[in-house]
XYZ file of C-alpha atoms in Angstrom:
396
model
C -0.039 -18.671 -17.604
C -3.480 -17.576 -17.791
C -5.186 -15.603 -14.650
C -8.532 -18.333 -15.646
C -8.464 -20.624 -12.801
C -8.615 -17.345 -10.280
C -11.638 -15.496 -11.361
C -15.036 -16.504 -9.552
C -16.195 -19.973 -9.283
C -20.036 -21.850 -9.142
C -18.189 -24.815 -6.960
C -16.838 -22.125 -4.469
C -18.989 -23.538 -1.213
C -18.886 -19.922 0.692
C -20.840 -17.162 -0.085
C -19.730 -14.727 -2.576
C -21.156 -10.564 -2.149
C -19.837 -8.663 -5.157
C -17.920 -5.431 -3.697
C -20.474 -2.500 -4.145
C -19.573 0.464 -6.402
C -19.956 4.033 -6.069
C -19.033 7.426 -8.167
C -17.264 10.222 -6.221
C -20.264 12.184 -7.146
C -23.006 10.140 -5.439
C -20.357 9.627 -2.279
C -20.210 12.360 0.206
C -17.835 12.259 2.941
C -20.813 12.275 5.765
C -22.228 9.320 4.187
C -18.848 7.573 3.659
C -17.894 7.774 7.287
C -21.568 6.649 8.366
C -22.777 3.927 5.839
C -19.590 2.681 4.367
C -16.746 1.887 6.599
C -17.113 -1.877 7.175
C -17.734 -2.756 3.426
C -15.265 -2.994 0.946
C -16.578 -0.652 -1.817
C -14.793 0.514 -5.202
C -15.139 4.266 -6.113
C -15.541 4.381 -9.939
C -12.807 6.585 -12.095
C -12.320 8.317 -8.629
C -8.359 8.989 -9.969
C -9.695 9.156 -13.781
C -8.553 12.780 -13.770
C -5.157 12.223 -12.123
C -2.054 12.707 -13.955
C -0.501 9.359 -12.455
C -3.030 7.769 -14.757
C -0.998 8.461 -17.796
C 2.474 6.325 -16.010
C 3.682 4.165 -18.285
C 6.385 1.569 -17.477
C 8.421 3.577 -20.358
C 7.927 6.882 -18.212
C 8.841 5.431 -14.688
C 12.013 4.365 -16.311
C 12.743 8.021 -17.771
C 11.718 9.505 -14.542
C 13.008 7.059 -11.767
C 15.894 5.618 -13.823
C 18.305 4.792 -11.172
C 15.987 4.452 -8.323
C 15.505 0.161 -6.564
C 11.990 -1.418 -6.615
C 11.466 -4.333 -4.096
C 10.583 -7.438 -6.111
C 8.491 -10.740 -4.303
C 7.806 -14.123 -5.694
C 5.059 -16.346 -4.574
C 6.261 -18.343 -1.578
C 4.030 -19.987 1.078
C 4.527 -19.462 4.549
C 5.486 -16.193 3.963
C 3.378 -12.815 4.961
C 0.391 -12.971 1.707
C 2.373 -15.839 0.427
C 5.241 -13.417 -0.607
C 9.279 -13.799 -0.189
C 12.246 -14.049 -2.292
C 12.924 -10.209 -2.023
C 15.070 -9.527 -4.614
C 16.149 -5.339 -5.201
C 16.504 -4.318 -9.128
C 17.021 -1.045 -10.441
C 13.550 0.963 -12.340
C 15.255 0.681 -15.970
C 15.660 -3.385 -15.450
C 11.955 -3.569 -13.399
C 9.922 -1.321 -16.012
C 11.305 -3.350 -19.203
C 10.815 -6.692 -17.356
C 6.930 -5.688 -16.935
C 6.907 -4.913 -20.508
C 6.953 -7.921 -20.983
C 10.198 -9.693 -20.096
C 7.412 -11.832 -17.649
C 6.012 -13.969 -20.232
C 7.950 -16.714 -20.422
C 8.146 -17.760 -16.318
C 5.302 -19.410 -14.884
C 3.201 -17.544 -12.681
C 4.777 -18.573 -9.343
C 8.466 -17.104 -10.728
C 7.323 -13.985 -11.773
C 8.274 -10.778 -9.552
C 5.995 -8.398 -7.911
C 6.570 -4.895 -7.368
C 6.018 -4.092 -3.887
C 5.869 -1.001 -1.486
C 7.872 1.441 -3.962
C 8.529 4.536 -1.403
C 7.375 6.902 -3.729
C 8.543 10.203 -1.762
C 11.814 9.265 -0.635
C 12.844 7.285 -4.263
C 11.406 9.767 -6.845
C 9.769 12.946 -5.265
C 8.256 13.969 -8.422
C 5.760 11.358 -9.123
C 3.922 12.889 -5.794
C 2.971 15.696 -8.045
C 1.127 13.455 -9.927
C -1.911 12.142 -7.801
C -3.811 13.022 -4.991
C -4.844 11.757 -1.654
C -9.203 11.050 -2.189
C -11.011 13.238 0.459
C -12.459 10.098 1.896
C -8.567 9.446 3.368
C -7.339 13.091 3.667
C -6.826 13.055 7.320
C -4.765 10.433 8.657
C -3.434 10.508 12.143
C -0.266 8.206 11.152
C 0.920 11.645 9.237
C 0.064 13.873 11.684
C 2.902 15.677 13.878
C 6.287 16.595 14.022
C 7.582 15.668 10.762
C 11.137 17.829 10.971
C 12.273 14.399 11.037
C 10.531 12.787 8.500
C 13.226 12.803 5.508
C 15.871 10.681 7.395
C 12.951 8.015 8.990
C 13.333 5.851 5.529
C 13.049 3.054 8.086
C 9.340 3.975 8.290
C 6.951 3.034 6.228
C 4.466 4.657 7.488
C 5.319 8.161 6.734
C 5.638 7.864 3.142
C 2.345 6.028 2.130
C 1.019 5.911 -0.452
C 3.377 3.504 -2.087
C 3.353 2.815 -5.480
C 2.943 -1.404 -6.742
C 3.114 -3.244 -10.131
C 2.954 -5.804 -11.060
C 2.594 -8.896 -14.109
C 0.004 -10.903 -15.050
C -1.152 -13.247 -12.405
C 1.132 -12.011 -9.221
C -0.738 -11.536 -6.119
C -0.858 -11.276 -2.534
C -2.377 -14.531 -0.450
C -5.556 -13.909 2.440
C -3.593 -11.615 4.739
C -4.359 -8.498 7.045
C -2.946 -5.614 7.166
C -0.273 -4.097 9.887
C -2.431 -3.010 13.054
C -5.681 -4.461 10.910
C -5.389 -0.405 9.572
C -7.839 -0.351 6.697
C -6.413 0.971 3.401
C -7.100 2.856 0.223
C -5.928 1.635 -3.939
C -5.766 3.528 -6.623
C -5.409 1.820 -9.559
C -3.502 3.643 -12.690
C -3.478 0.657 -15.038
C -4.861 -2.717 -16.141
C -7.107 -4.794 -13.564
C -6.919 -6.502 -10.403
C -8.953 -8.949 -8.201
C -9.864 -8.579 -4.813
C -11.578 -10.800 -2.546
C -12.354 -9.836 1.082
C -13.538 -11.471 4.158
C -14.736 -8.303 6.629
C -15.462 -9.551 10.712
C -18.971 -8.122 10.389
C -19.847 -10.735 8.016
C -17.770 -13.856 9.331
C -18.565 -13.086 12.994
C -16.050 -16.411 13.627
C -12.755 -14.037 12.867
C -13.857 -11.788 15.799
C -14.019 -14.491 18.628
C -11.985 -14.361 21.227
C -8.634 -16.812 21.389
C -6.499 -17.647 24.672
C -3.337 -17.203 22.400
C -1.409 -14.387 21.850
C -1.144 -14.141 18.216
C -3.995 -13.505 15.675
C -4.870 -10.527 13.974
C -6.801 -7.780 15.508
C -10.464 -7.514 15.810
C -13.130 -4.988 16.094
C -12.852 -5.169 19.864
C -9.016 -4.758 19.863
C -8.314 -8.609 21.189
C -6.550 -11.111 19.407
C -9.337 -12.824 17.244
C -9.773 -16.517 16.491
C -11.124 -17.501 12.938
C -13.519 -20.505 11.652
C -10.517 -22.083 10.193
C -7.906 -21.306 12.818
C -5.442 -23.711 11.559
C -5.851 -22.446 8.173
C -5.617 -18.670 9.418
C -2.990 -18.539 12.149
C 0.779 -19.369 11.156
C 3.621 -17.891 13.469
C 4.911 -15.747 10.043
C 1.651 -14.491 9.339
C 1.134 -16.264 6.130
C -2.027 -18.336 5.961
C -1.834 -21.995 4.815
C -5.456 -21.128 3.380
C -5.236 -19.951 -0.019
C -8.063 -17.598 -0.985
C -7.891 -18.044 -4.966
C -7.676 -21.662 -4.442
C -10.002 -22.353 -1.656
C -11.717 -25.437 -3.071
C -8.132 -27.717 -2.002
C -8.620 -26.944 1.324
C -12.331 -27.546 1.706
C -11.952 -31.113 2.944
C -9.553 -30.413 5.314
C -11.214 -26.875 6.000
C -14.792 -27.772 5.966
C -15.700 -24.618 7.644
C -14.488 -22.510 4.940
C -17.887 -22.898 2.664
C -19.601 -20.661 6.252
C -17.282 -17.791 4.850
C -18.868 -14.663 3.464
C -16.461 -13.414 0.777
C -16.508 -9.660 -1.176
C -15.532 -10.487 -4.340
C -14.903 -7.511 -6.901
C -12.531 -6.282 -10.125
C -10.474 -3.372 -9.565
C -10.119 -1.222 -13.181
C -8.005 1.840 -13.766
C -9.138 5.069 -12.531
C -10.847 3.230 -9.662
C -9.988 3.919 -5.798
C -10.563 0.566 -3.604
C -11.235 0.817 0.440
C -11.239 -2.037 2.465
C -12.269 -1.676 6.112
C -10.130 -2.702 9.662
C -8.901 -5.739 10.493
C -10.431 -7.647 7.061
C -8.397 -10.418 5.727
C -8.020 -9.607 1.738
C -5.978 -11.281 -1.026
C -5.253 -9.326 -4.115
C -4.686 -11.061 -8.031
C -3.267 -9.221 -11.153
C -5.552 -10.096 -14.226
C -3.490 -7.880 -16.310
C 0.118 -6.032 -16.220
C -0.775 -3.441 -13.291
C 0.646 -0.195 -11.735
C -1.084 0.945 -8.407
C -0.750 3.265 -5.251
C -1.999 2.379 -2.333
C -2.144 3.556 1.511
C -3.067 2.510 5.017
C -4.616 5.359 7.312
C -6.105 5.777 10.683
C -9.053 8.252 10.293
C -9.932 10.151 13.414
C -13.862 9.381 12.225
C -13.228 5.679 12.195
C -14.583 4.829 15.761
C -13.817 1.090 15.401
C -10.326 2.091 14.292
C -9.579 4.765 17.561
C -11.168 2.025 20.095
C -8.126 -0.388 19.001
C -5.660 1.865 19.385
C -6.794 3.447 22.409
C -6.778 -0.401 23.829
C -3.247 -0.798 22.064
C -2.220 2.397 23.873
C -3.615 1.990 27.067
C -1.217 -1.486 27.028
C 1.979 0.013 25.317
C 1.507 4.289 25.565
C 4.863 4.011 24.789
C 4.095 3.372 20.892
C 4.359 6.699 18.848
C 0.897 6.680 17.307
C -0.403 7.061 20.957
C 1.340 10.376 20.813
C -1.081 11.148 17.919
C -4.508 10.245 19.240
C -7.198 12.969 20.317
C -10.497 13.177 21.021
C -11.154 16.204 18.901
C -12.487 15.072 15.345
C -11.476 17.421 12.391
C -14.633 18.473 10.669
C -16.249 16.783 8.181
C -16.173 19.846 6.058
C -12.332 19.642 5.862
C -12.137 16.400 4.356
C -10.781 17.331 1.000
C -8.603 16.115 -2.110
C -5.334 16.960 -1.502
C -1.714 16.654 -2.471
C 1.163 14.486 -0.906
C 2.529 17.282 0.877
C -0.533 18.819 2.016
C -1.165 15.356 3.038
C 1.752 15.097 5.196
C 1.786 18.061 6.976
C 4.575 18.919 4.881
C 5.843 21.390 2.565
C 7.790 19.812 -1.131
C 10.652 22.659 -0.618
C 11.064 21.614 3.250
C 11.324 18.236 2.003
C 14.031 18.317 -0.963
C 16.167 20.845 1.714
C 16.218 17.780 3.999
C 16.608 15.214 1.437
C 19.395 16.819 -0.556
C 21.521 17.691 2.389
C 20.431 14.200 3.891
C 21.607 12.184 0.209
C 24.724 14.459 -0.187
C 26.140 13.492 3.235
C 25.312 9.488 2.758
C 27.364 10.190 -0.507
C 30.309 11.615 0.654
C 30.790 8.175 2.736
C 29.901 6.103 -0.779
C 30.862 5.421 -4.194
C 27.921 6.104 -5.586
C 28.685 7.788 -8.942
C 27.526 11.844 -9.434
C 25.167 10.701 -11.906
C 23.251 8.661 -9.598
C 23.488 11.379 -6.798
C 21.592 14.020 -9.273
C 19.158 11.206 -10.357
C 18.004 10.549 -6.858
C 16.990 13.974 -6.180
C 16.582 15.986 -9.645
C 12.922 15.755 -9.022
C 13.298 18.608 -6.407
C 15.483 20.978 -9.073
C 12.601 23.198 -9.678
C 11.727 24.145 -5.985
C 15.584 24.377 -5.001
C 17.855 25.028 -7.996
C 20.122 27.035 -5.845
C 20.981 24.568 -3.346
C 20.761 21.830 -6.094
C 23.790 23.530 -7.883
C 25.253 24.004 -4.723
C 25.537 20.329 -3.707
C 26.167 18.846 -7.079
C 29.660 21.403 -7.442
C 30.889 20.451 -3.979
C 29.969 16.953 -4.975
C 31.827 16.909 -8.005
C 35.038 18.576 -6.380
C 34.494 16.339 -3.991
C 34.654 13.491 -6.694
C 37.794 15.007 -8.113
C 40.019 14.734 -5.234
């Protein structure tokens, strides 16, 4: 099925602004932080030089073999129009994007969603780099001793990695806690359209219910199309790469101000708090992508310091300060560096974590030294180690 009948359209009522772009070069941090942060904008071949840019769906296999990808289908009524979670293995995910997708219509075919790059396959971290724009996150800040068995937690393993075929997408939606987040894209091309509060002043008014997604004063928000926007899952019953079927029953949608813009590989995408986006794959894509809480994003720390002034209990509110980092410090860095983190910390934790689920499993030894072969070079020792005991283990 051909991605056509999503790109821009002259009978679209609302008002379209094409999402600026930037190099890296012309972008400082200073003038990120105070020109930039309620615009989407698209930093051109900001990961050009990355490593991750050579992933193929052929190397992801070789590397991450045994590992499970969450698949979605489209489904309305479901968060961005997602559900039918369905777990397959890398080898059966990476052949079926190249090109087992073809014959399904676009509504059957499965999106790759949220792969937990750290915990599933370590050594793809090694790979790309957190942009300086994003380096300091307070959702990563902390004790992290922990950190290796909270798989529960998304949070402390972004960026994940997403791919997906021809045509899959995510519906309008916003993001948990209306964070603002971060793509880089490693292959083909992807369509995003945004609707940001400061130019649809409707999504920020103020509703006497308790759902709706957070605003730029911290309060549940109402929207132009509030029957369109506000379903108890969620999911919208507005579809933003279809809008022109829900016009008549909509008629407010044409006041929307939508940032419209193509996502190619090598660029980075930011989209600011609490900004309903949708996302479409024109091509066959593969993607990383983050949410993060910068301690320079002063729309961002008034929420949560409403948030936590209602529920201190909440870990983040463990996290917030009034001390900014200096700009200065804002720097490309690794995963680990990232984190707050070190790699060898990590695989000490996650090998003694995996061994111990294994001993109560049937997982095969095969699949034990394919989940965490990745950290063989920064702990040989204890890797030989675990996979003996494992194996005598296996032979009792």
């Amino acid at each position: 099925s051909s991605t056509g009948d999503y790109t821009p359209k002259e009978d679209v009522c609302w008002t379209t602004k094409m999402i600026r772009t930037i190099t890296s070069e012309e972008l400082s941090v200073e003038a990120f932080y105070q020109n930039y942060t309620t615009e989407p904008l698209i930093i051109k071949g900001l990961a050009d030089s990355w490593e991750a840019r050579r992933w193929t769906f052929a190397s992801l296999r070789e590397r991450c073999d045994e590992t499970l990808m969450m698949t979605l289908q489209f489904k309305k009524q479901e968060w961005g129009n997602l559900g039918s979670d369905q777990w397959v293995d890398m080898d059966t995910f990476t052949r079926y994007m190249e090109g087992g997708y073809q014959e399904e219509e676009w509504q059957q075919r499965r999106y790759g969603f949220d792969y937990n790059i750290i915990d599933r396959c370590p050594s793809l971290s090694k790979d790309f780099k957190v942009p300086k724009y994003f380096s300091h996150c307070l959702l990563q800040k902390g004790e992290r001793e922990n950190a290796a068995s909270e798989l529960d937690n998304i949070r402390y393993f972004w960026p994940t990695m997403m791919a997906g075929p021809p045509s899959t997408r995510s519906e309008v939606h916003y993001d948990d806690d209306g964070l603002p987040f971060w793509m880089a894209l490693l292959s083909g091309k992807k369509l995003f359209r945004v609707l940001t509060p400061e130019h649809n002043p409707s999504l920020i008014e103020p509703r006497d219910v308790d759902e709706g997604w957070p605003g730029l004063d911290g309060a549940p928000t109402s929207s132009i199309i509030p029957g369109a926007f506000h379903h108890p899952s969620n999911s919208y019953g507005f579809e933003i790469f279809r809008p022109e079927a829900y016009v008549e029953r909509y008629p407010d949608i044409c006041n929307l101000v939508t940032h419209e813009g193509i996502l190619e590989a090598g660029d980075v995408l930011y989209i600011p708090n609490s900004s309903p986006h949708g996302a479409v794959n024109l091509e066959a894509t593969i993607a990383i992508t983050a949410n993060y809480a910068s301690p320079w994003d002063d729309v961002q720390m008034q929420y949560y310091a409403d948030v936590c002034e209602a529920m201190p209990e909440r870990d983040l509110c463990g996290k917030l300060s009034s001390e900014k980092p200096s700009l200065s410090s804002f720097r490309e860095m690794d995963y680990f560096e990232y984190a707050g983190y070190t790699f060898e910390k990590w695989c000490q934790d996650r090998l003694y974590r995996t061994f111990h689920f294994l001993l109560l499993t049937t997982i095969t030894q095969k699949s034990f030294s394919t989940h965490v072969r990745s950290c063989v070079h920064k702990n040989t020792v204890s890797m030989l180690v675990y996979i003996h005991v494992f194996a005598a283990f296996r032979r009792q």
